[in-house]
Structures are given as C-alpha cells and as structure tokens.
Amino acid sequence: MTTPDLMNVLYNALDEQLKVLGLTYQKPSGLSKSILETSAFFIQKKGASPWKNPGFQAAYIAHFLPMNIIRWLKVFDRIESQGFEELDSFLDFGSGPLTFKLAYYLKYQEFKPEYNFIELESIPIKIGSEIFKSIAKQLGDIKNENLSPSIKSLNLGDISPKKQSTLVLSYSLNELKDIPEKFWEFENIIILEPSTQEISRSLLEFRAQAVEKDFKPIAPCTHSGACPMLTHSKKDWCFDRTHFEIPNIAHNLYKILPFEKKHLTFSYLWLSQKETPKSQEKNLNEEIISDISKRPLRFVGDWQKEKGKEKIMICRSSEREFLSQLKKTKNPIHHNRGDQTNLDFEYEIKGNELRIK
Ligand SMILES: C[S@@+](CC[C@H](N)C(=O)[O-])C[C@H]1O[C@@H](n2cnc3c(N)ncnc32)[C@H](O)[C@@H]1O
C-alpha cells in the first residue's frame, strides 16, 4: 500500500515541475485537455512519445507519470516475496522521466542499486532528474538532493548485459516494432505494460518466446508451462489491479477527468535466466510437487455471478480453470484478482471448476 504522505511528497514534486511549464494542479482545465489528448494518442498507438510537445510533457508529469509510479509500487509489493530486493543493477529501456527509478526511491526511500537508462529523448530525463531531487529534498536525503544524476542515455549496442543484470521495460515494450536481440542477454527482464487486451496478450506471446529461450517466469505466473490464457483462449488476458487515493492537490483535476478514480490496472511480467534463491524454491516446488493440488494458485479474473454460484478464473498450471462457490457455501473465500493462496480448503472438480465444498 502507498502511504498518503509519500504520495504528497510525489505530487508536490510533480507540481513544481508543472510550474516550470507555467501550469499547476490548482488550475486544472488546461492540464485536463492535454491529458485527454495524450490519452487518445496512446490509445491510438501513434508511435514514440512526442516529448518535445509541452502539452505532452505537462500531461505526462500531471497524470501518466504518477499513475505508472503507483502501478510499480503495487508490482513491488507483489514481487518482493520472489527476491526482487536482491536485484542490484537495472537498465531502464525507454525510461521516460525515470518512472521506475522514482517508484523504487519512493518505496525504499533510498536508491542503492546501479541504475542506467536508454531513452530517445533528453527532455523526460531532465524532468525525472528534477523530480528525483525534489523528492530527495522533501525526504531530507541531502546526498541525493545535491546529486547531479547522469542525464546521458546509454546505447544498447554498448551495453554489457552481464553487468546490467536486469532490463526494465516500463510502458516501453509496446512502443517497439522489433525486440532487440540484446534483450535476451539480460539475466532478468521486468516488464510493466498497459492492461489492454491487445497489449497484454502480446505480453503473453513475449512470455512464450522467453520460455523457449530458457527464461523462467518468476512473477506473476505460478508455473513455467504454457499460459492457458494464450493457448486455450483467443480473448483472455492477464492483468492486475491496485487501489489508489488521489491526493488533495490533484482532486480538482480528477473531478473534471472522465477516468476511473479509485483503481488502476496493469500487466506485468518478471522473467529470469538465473533464478533468485526464493524463486528457485518456488520452481523446485513446481518440479517436486507433481501433485497439482499442493501448488499455489493465483486469482486471475474477477468474480462472475452465475445462477446459484459465483466463479473466478485461477492460474496454477497450463489448464484453463476456475474456482467456484455456491451461494450456500459455509466458508466462502474472499480473494480477489492478483491474490495468491494455497489450496487449503476442501473442493471437488466439476469440469473446469474447482468447487469449494
Ligand atoms: C510511454 S513512455 C514510458 C516512459 C516510462 N518508462 C514510464 O513508464 O512512464 C515510452 C518511452 O520509451 C521511449 N522509447 C521509445 N522507443 C525507444 C527506443 N527505441 N529507444 C529508447 N527509448 C525509446 C520513448 O521516448 C518514451 O519516453
């Protein structure tokens, strides 16, 4: 969960950058127009982000950047148990305003790992560096407040993936026409993508390609086999959801924006060639626990009401399965999309449903 204080720290830093552009959350009408235009630009997938356009810059600072930071904060919560904190070197490809770095810094309130980025444009890097320094100042982190972070983008051709062990792709994979071969040389690839059906299914295809190249899905997948959403359906897609609260400073802006104001959705995927000790444990279990009923399961859908019962899609193997419970079930479960649990309740198999007894 994100604490409101940290969100205030972030939004104060964002407002400072909006003021550089002559804008502020206090006067939201100009901002909302740019946000709606930028949203249409992304939905229509018109190509690389137009960072030279001041309206795009303002829209990204005011809305798209904080929303992606909030998504990352949830992903960090989800993947910490898989050993995320052991990763010590990141290359952020298509970093924009250093979104991943800002999220990491807000979460852990320090930034120890090595961090480099590749970005086509210098404008977002300058914006992100100023926001980083402003957050540091508000947190009393004198070292980072006075630091002049590098604003120089690396070239993919010069990178030694052995040193930069983790490739981060934050809302940038879908801007690429082709996947650079070098991506497959990284030990880890961590991806955050929009949760649309089309983009999320592309991510499932990326997963399948990676598995062929001997990568193991560390998260959110519960297994390394074929993903049933891809192989057993043409429509399913895998996404997660987080709850968030808009800080007071941005209330007036969101009053006039026609967006969902309580929940954010996203798709994510962590692939690895070299497993962390924690994920090793998980995958070892997968091999040892041939009895599928002993493996963990993850909820990958929303509850669907049907006559006399409700059901929700689950992920625990390459089979497309649901967990269901009748209205009269004595001990119903209350898990939701994204949660993981063990099958420590009694059930019977009914077709593709595990029905709770
Ligand atoms: C939608 S923005 C995402 C920014 C940031 N990672 C985030 O999550 O908020 C995609 C970024 O990828 C960058 N980009 C697109 N193609 C690129 C390429 N071939 N090399 C480097 N950066 C690229 C764009 O300039 C843009 O800043």
Short mmCIF file of C-alpha atoms and ligand atoms in Angstrom, two decimals:
data_model
loop_
_atom_site.label_atom_id
_atom_site.label_comp_id
_atom_site.label_asym_id
_atom_site.label_seq_id
_atom_site.Cartn_x
_atom_site.Cartn_y
_atom_site.Cartn_z
CA MET A 1 0.00 0.00 0.00
CA THR A 2 1.10 3.54 -0.68
CA THR A 3 1.07 5.93 2.24
CA PRO A 4 -0.64 9.29 1.66
CA ASP A 5 2.43 11.19 2.91
CA LEU A 6 4.65 9.70 0.23
CA MET A 7 2.02 10.49 -2.35
CA ASN A 8 2.01 14.11 -1.14
CA VAL A 9 5.80 14.18 -1.49
CA LEU A 10 5.48 12.91 -5.05
CA TYR A 11 2.67 15.26 -6.06
CA ASN A 12 4.48 18.29 -4.58
CA ALA A 13 7.47 17.40 -6.74
CA LEU A 14 5.22 17.00 -9.78
CA ASP A 15 3.54 20.35 -9.15
CA GLU A 16 6.97 22.04 -9.02
CA GLN A 17 7.70 20.67 -12.50
CA LEU A 18 4.27 21.72 -13.79
CA LYS A 19 5.03 25.25 -12.58
CA VAL A 20 8.18 25.26 -14.72
CA LEU A 21 5.79 24.84 -17.67
CA GLY A 22 3.54 27.62 -16.34
CA LEU A 23 0.91 25.13 -15.12
CA THR A 24 -0.25 23.74 -11.78
CA TYR A 25 -2.73 21.24 -10.31
CA GLN A 26 -4.53 24.30 -8.86
CA LYS A 27 -5.62 25.36 -12.37
CA PRO A 28 -6.55 22.03 -13.93
CA SER A 29 -8.56 22.95 -17.05
CA GLY A 30 -5.51 23.29 -19.38
CA LEU A 31 -4.00 20.15 -17.87
CA SER A 32 -7.10 18.04 -18.38
CA LYS A 33 -7.25 18.97 -22.08
CA SER A 34 -3.63 17.85 -22.60
CA ILE A 35 -4.22 14.66 -20.60
CA LEU A 36 -7.22 13.70 -22.75
CA GLU A 37 -5.27 14.40 -25.96
CA THR A 38 -2.31 12.35 -24.72
CA SER A 39 -4.59 9.53 -23.63
CA ALA A 40 -6.08 9.43 -27.17
CA PHE A 41 -2.54 9.44 -28.58
CA PHE A 42 -1.60 6.36 -26.50
CA ILE A 43 -4.87 4.53 -27.23
CA GLN A 44 -4.39 5.04 -30.96
CA LYS A 45 -0.75 3.84 -30.62
CA LYS A 46 0.57 6.68 -32.76
CA GLY A 47 4.24 5.89 -32.17
CA ALA A 48 7.07 7.16 -29.97
CA SER A 49 6.15 9.64 -27.26
CA PRO A 50 6.25 13.29 -28.51
CA TRP A 51 8.34 14.70 -25.66
CA LYS A 52 9.09 17.97 -27.49
CA ASN A 53 5.41 18.95 -27.23
CA PRO A 54 4.91 20.96 -23.96
CA GLY A 55 1.30 19.74 -23.73
CA PHE A 56 2.55 16.13 -23.76
CA GLN A 57 5.17 16.96 -21.10
CA ALA A 58 2.52 18.53 -18.85
CA ALA A 59 0.12 15.63 -19.33
CA TYR A 60 2.82 13.08 -18.55
CA ILE A 61 4.01 14.89 -15.42
CA ALA A 62 0.49 15.50 -14.10
CA HIS A 63 -1.11 12.14 -14.81
CA PHE A 64 0.76 9.37 -16.67
CA LEU A 65 3.92 9.51 -14.57
CA PRO A 66 2.24 9.28 -11.14
CA MET A 67 -0.14 6.56 -12.37
CA ASN A 68 2.79 4.44 -13.58
CA ILE A 69 4.62 5.05 -10.31
CA ILE A 70 1.55 3.82 -8.38
CA ARG A 71 1.42 0.74 -10.65
CA TRP A 72 5.10 -0.01 -9.95
CA LEU A 73 4.55 0.35 -6.20
CA LYS A 74 1.94 -2.40 -6.41
CA VAL A 75 4.21 -4.56 -8.58
CA PHE A 76 7.00 -4.16 -5.98
CA ASP A 77 4.55 -5.34 -3.28
CA ARG A 78 3.70 -8.36 -5.43
CA ILE A 79 7.27 -9.37 -6.34
CA GLU A 80 9.15 -8.69 -3.11
CA SER A 81 8.45 -12.25 -1.96
CA GLN A 82 10.24 -13.54 -5.09
CA GLY A 83 13.51 -11.82 -4.15
CA PHE A 84 13.13 -8.52 -6.04
CA GLU A 85 15.27 -6.67 -3.49
CA GLU A 86 18.24 -8.91 -4.37
CA LEU A 87 18.45 -7.30 -7.83
CA ASP A 88 21.22 -4.74 -7.76
CA SER A 89 21.60 -3.37 -11.27
CA PHE A 90 18.93 -2.04 -13.62
CA LEU A 91 18.90 -0.86 -17.20
CA ASP A 92 15.67 1.05 -17.81
CA PHE A 93 14.91 0.95 -21.55
CA GLY A 94 12.60 3.77 -22.70
CA SER A 95 12.86 5.22 -19.22
CA GLY A 96 10.92 8.42 -19.99
CA PRO A 97 11.09 10.58 -16.83
CA LEU A 98 12.85 7.79 -14.85
CA THR A 99 9.48 6.41 -13.75
CA PHE A 100 10.87 3.11 -12.44
CA LYS A 101 13.65 4.86 -10.50
CA LEU A 102 11.21 7.31 -8.90
CA ALA A 103 8.89 4.47 -7.85
CA TYR A 104 11.78 2.47 -6.39
CA TYR A 105 13.04 5.52 -4.50
CA LEU A 106 9.60 6.30 -3.06
CA LYS A 107 9.12 2.69 -1.97
CA TYR A 108 12.50 2.10 -0.36
CA GLN A 109 13.43 5.75 0.34
CA GLU A 110 16.96 5.09 -0.80
CA PHE A 111 18.42 4.03 -4.11
CA LYS A 112 21.29 1.57 -3.74
CA PRO A 113 21.19 -0.41 -6.99
CA GLU A 114 23.15 0.63 -10.05
CA TYR A 115 20.77 2.38 -12.45
CA ASN A 116 21.22 3.29 -16.10
CA PHE A 117 18.75 4.15 -18.79
CA ILE A 118 18.25 4.24 -22.53
CA GLU A 119 15.93 6.96 -23.75
CA LEU A 120 15.46 8.55 -27.18
CA GLU A 121 14.76 12.00 -25.72
CA SER A 122 16.66 14.14 -23.22
CA ILE A 123 13.62 16.18 -22.08
CA PRO A 124 11.98 13.46 -19.93
CA ILE A 125 15.33 12.63 -18.31
CA LYS A 126 15.76 16.22 -17.18
CA ILE A 127 12.20 16.28 -15.86
CA GLY A 128 12.68 12.98 -14.00
CA SER A 129 16.01 14.09 -12.52
CA GLU A 130 14.42 17.29 -11.15
CA ILE A 131 11.54 15.30 -9.64
CA PHE A 132 14.02 12.87 -8.06
CA LYS A 133 15.93 15.75 -6.48
CA SER A 134 12.74 17.38 -5.23
CA ILE A 135 11.63 14.10 -3.59
CA ALA A 136 15.10 13.78 -2.01
CA LYS A 137 14.83 17.32 -0.65
CA GLN A 138 11.42 16.65 0.90
CA LEU A 139 12.68 13.38 2.42
CA GLY A 140 15.75 15.16 3.87
CA ASP A 141 18.05 12.96 1.78
CA ILE A 142 20.86 15.51 1.43
CA LYS A 143 23.11 13.21 -0.61
CA ASN A 144 20.55 12.73 -3.39
CA GLU A 145 19.19 16.27 -3.16
CA ASN A 146 22.55 17.67 -4.21
CA LEU A 147 23.47 14.91 -6.60
CA SER A 148 23.65 15.73 -10.31
CA PRO A 149 22.33 12.47 -11.73
CA SER A 150 23.62 11.47 -15.13
CA ILE A 151 21.31 12.63 -17.88
CA LYS A 152 23.18 10.73 -20.54
CA SER A 153 21.37 7.88 -22.21
CA LEU A 154 23.39 4.73 -22.91
CA ASN A 155 23.33 2.97 -26.30
CA LEU A 156 22.03 -0.57 -26.35
CA GLY A 157 24.98 -1.57 -28.56
CA ASP A 158 27.47 -0.52 -25.83
CA ILE A 159 25.74 -2.38 -23.01
CA SER A 160 27.16 -5.43 -21.35
CA PRO A 161 24.03 -7.19 -20.07
CA LYS A 162 26.20 -9.22 -17.69
CA LYS A 163 26.86 -6.05 -15.71
CA GLN A 164 23.37 -4.56 -16.05
CA SER A 165 21.67 -7.68 -14.90
CA THR A 166 18.04 -6.53 -15.03
CA LEU A 167 16.34 -4.98 -18.02
CA VAL A 168 13.33 -2.82 -17.10
CA LEU A 169 10.67 -2.15 -19.73
CA SER A 170 8.09 0.23 -18.30
CA TYR A 171 5.35 1.03 -20.80
CA SER A 172 8.06 0.91 -23.48
CA LEU A 173 7.84 -2.62 -24.91
CA ASN A 174 4.67 -1.73 -26.81
CA GLU A 175 6.40 1.27 -28.43
CA LEU A 176 8.93 -1.05 -30.10
CA LYS A 177 8.38 -2.52 -33.56
CA ASP A 178 11.03 -5.23 -33.10
CA ILE A 179 12.55 -6.77 -29.98
CA PRO A 180 16.31 -6.13 -29.94
CA GLU A 181 18.23 -9.44 -29.72
CA LYS A 182 20.28 -7.97 -26.87
CA PHE A 183 17.22 -8.06 -24.61
CA TRP A 184 17.63 -11.83 -24.37
CA GLU A 185 21.13 -11.48 -22.91
CA PHE A 186 19.90 -9.95 -19.65
CA GLU A 187 19.63 -12.20 -16.63
CA ASN A 188 16.29 -10.65 -15.72
CA ILE A 189 13.61 -8.80 -17.65
CA ILE A 190 10.91 -6.97 -15.70
CA ILE A 191 8.07 -5.54 -17.73
CA LEU A 192 5.16 -3.25 -16.91
CA GLU A 193 2.61 -2.78 -19.69
CA PRO A 194 -0.87 -1.33 -20.15
CA SER A 195 -3.66 -3.76 -19.33
CA THR A 196 -5.49 -3.62 -22.65
CA GLN A 197 -6.48 -6.95 -24.15
CA GLU A 198 -4.24 -6.48 -27.20
CA ILE A 199 -1.09 -5.35 -25.36
CA SER A 200 -1.49 -7.86 -22.53
CA ARG A 201 -1.87 -10.72 -24.99
CA SER A 202 1.32 -9.53 -26.74
CA LEU A 203 2.97 -9.83 -23.33
CA LEU A 204 1.78 -13.45 -23.10
CA GLU A 205 3.38 -14.06 -26.51
CA PHE A 206 6.58 -12.41 -25.25
CA ARG A 207 6.46 -14.81 -22.27
CA ALA A 208 6.12 -17.81 -24.61
CA GLN A 209 9.11 -16.59 -26.66
CA ALA A 210 11.16 -16.10 -23.49
CA VAL A 211 10.32 -19.59 -22.16
CA GLU A 212 11.57 -21.03 -25.45
CA LYS A 213 14.81 -19.19 -24.78
CA ASP A 214 15.08 -20.84 -21.34
CA PHE A 215 13.79 -17.94 -19.26
CA LYS A 216 11.64 -18.84 -16.26
CA PRO A 217 8.60 -16.69 -15.47
CA ILE A 218 9.18 -15.58 -11.87
CA ALA A 219 6.06 -13.41 -11.49
CA PRO A 220 3.15 -13.19 -11.66
CA CYS A 221 2.97 -16.72 -13.11
CA THR A 222 2.55 -19.68 -10.76
CA HIS A 223 4.19 -22.09 -13.23
CA SER A 224 6.55 -22.18 -16.21
CA GLY A 225 4.32 -24.14 -18.59
CA ALA A 226 2.31 -22.72 -21.46
CA CYS A 227 -0.04 -19.94 -20.35
CA PRO A 228 -3.64 -21.19 -20.66
CA MET A 229 -4.88 -17.67 -21.36
CA LEU A 230 -2.87 -17.72 -24.57
CA THR A 231 -3.22 -21.36 -25.60
CA HIS A 232 -6.84 -22.09 -24.57
CA SER A 233 -8.45 -18.76 -25.44
CA LYS A 234 -8.33 -16.02 -28.04
CA LYS A 235 -9.79 -13.43 -25.70
CA ASP A 236 -8.36 -13.91 -22.20
CA TRP A 237 -5.72 -11.56 -20.96
CA CYS A 238 -3.75 -11.34 -17.74
CA PHE A 239 -3.83 -8.16 -15.68
CA ASP A 240 -3.75 -6.96 -12.11
CA ARG A 241 -5.45 -4.12 -10.27
CA THR A 242 -4.50 -1.76 -7.48
CA HIS A 243 -6.49 0.66 -5.35
CA PHE A 244 -5.24 4.23 -5.01
CA GLU A 245 -6.28 7.52 -3.50
CA ILE A 246 -5.80 10.78 -5.30
CA PRO A 247 -4.07 13.31 -3.04
CA ASN A 248 -5.91 16.56 -2.26
CA ILE A 249 -3.66 18.61 -4.51
CA ALA A 250 -4.96 16.76 -7.60
CA HIS A 251 -8.66 16.44 -6.60
CA ASN A 252 -9.81 19.33 -8.82
CA LEU A 253 -8.05 17.83 -11.83
CA TYR A 254 -9.67 14.41 -11.40
CA LYS A 255 -13.10 15.98 -10.81
CA ILE A 256 -13.06 17.05 -14.47
CA LEU A 257 -11.34 13.99 -15.94
CA PRO A 258 -13.66 11.16 -17.05
CA PHE A 259 -11.36 8.47 -15.61
CA GLU A 260 -11.79 5.68 -13.03
CA LYS A 261 -10.59 7.37 -9.86
CA LYS A 262 -10.12 4.52 -7.39
CA HIS A 263 -8.46 1.66 -9.27
CA LEU A 264 -5.62 1.25 -11.73
CA THR A 265 -4.99 -1.80 -13.85
CA PHE A 266 -1.74 -3.03 -15.35
CA SER A 267 0.01 -6.11 -16.70
CA TYR A 268 3.44 -7.18 -15.54
CA LEU A 269 5.94 -9.95 -16.04
CA TRP A 270 9.29 -10.87 -14.49
CA LEU A 271 11.39 -13.33 -16.46
CA SER A 272 14.74 -14.67 -15.37
CA GLN A 273 17.52 -16.84 -16.70
CA LYS A 274 19.15 -17.07 -13.30
CA GLU A 275 16.73 -17.67 -10.52
CA THR A 276 16.81 -15.89 -7.18
CA PRO A 277 17.02 -18.25 -4.18
CA LYS A 278 13.35 -17.53 -3.43
CA SER A 279 12.13 -18.23 -6.95
CA GLN A 280 14.34 -21.32 -7.06
CA GLU A 281 12.41 -22.57 -4.09
CA LYS A 282 9.16 -21.94 -5.96
CA ASN A 283 10.26 -23.64 -9.17
CA LEU A 284 11.78 -26.51 -7.28
CA ASN A 285 8.41 -26.96 -5.66
CA GLU A 286 6.87 -26.97 -9.13
CA GLU A 287 9.08 -29.88 -10.14
CA ILE A 288 8.83 -31.77 -6.88
CA ILE A 289 5.15 -31.15 -6.31
CA SER A 290 3.73 -33.22 -9.08
CA ASP A 291 0.51 -33.27 -7.07
CA ILE A 292 -1.03 -30.14 -8.52
CA SER A 293 -3.36 -29.71 -5.55
CA LYS A 294 -0.35 -28.78 -3.42
CA ARG A 295 0.78 -25.96 -5.71
CA PRO A 296 -0.18 -22.32 -5.03
CA LEU A 297 -2.85 -20.71 -7.15
CA ARG A 298 -3.38 -17.13 -8.23
CA PHE A 299 -6.66 -15.39 -8.96
CA VAL A 300 -6.50 -14.01 -12.47
CA GLY A 301 -10.06 -12.86 -13.05
CA ASP A 302 -12.93 -11.07 -11.37
CA TRP A 303 -15.79 -12.91 -9.66
CA GLN A 304 -18.56 -13.74 -12.14
CA LYS A 305 -22.06 -14.27 -10.81
CA GLU A 306 -23.96 -17.25 -12.21
CA LYS A 307 -27.19 -18.93 -11.15
CA GLY A 308 -26.70 -20.01 -7.53
CA LYS A 309 -22.94 -19.62 -7.59
CA GLU A 310 -20.00 -17.38 -8.42
CA LYS A 311 -16.71 -18.26 -10.09
CA ILE A 312 -13.32 -16.72 -10.72
CA MET A 313 -10.52 -17.71 -13.10
CA ILE A 314 -7.40 -19.12 -11.44
CA CYS A 315 -3.83 -19.84 -12.55
CA ARG A 316 -1.90 -22.87 -11.29
CA SER A 317 -0.98 -24.84 -14.43
CA SER A 318 -1.41 -24.89 -18.21
CA GLU A 319 -5.10 -25.76 -17.77
CA ARG A 320 -7.74 -23.02 -18.02
CA GLU A 321 -9.52 -23.34 -14.66
CA PHE A 322 -11.97 -21.58 -12.38
CA LEU A 323 -12.66 -21.70 -8.70
CA SER A 324 -16.36 -21.65 -7.86
CA GLN A 325 -18.51 -21.47 -4.77
CA LEU A 326 -22.21 -21.94 -4.34
CA LYS A 327 -24.28 -19.26 -2.62
CA LYS A 328 -24.87 -21.73 0.22
CA THR A 329 -21.14 -22.41 0.76
CA LYS A 330 -20.47 -22.25 4.50
CA ASN A 331 -16.94 -20.88 4.33
CA PRO A 332 -16.70 -18.81 1.16
CA ILE A 333 -13.34 -17.40 0.17
CA HIS A 334 -12.88 -13.68 -0.39
CA HIS A 335 -9.74 -13.45 -2.51
CA ASN A 336 -9.63 -11.12 -5.49
CA ARG A 337 -7.72 -10.59 -8.74
CA GLY A 338 -3.96 -10.77 -8.24
CA ASP A 339 -4.05 -12.56 -4.85
CA GLN A 340 -2.18 -15.82 -4.40
CA THR A 341 -3.12 -18.60 -1.99
CA ASN A 342 -2.79 -22.32 -1.33
CA LEU A 343 -5.47 -24.88 -1.93
CA ASP A 344 -6.00 -25.39 1.78
CA PHE A 345 -9.76 -25.83 1.55
CA GLU A 346 -11.88 -28.79 0.50
CA TYR A 347 -13.14 -28.84 -3.06
CA GLU A 348 -14.45 -31.11 -5.77
CA ILE A 349 -13.69 -30.97 -9.50
CA LYS A 350 -16.66 -30.08 -11.76
CA GLY A 351 -15.47 -29.79 -15.37
CA ASN A 352 -13.02 -26.88 -15.44
CA GLU A 353 -14.15 -25.71 -11.99
CA LEU A 354 -12.70 -26.42 -8.57
CA ARG A 355 -15.87 -26.13 -6.50
CA ILE A 356 -15.40 -25.29 -2.84
CA LYS A 357 -17.25 -27.77 -0.60
C1 LIG B 1 5.17 5.62 -22.76
S1 LIG B 1 6.79 6.15 -22.43
C2 LIG B 1 7.13 5.30 -20.91
C3 LIG B 1 8.07 6.07 -20.05
C4 LIG B 1 8.40 5.45 -18.72
N1 LIG B 1 9.18 4.25 -18.87
C5 LIG B 1 7.17 5.20 -17.91
O1 LIG B 1 6.90 4.04 -17.55
O2 LIG B 1 6.45 6.14 -17.56
C6 LIG B 1 7.81 5.22 -23.55
C7 LIG B 1 9.23 5.78 -23.62
O3 LIG B 1 10.03 4.93 -24.45
C8 LIG B 1 10.90 5.76 -25.19
N2 LIG B 1 11.33 4.99 -26.37
C9 LIG B 1 10.55 4.51 -27.37
N3 LIG B 1 11.30 3.83 -28.27
C10 LIG B 1 12.59 3.89 -27.82
C11 LIG B 1 13.82 3.39 -28.31
N4 LIG B 1 13.89 2.71 -29.45
N5 LIG B 1 14.95 3.64 -27.61
C12 LIG B 1 14.87 4.34 -26.44
N6 LIG B 1 13.73 4.85 -25.93
C13 LIG B 1 12.60 4.63 -26.61
C14 LIG B 1 10.06 6.98 -25.52
O4 LIG B 1 10.84 8.13 -25.84
C15 LIG B 1 9.28 7.17 -24.23
O5 LIG B 1 9.93 8.04 -23.34
#
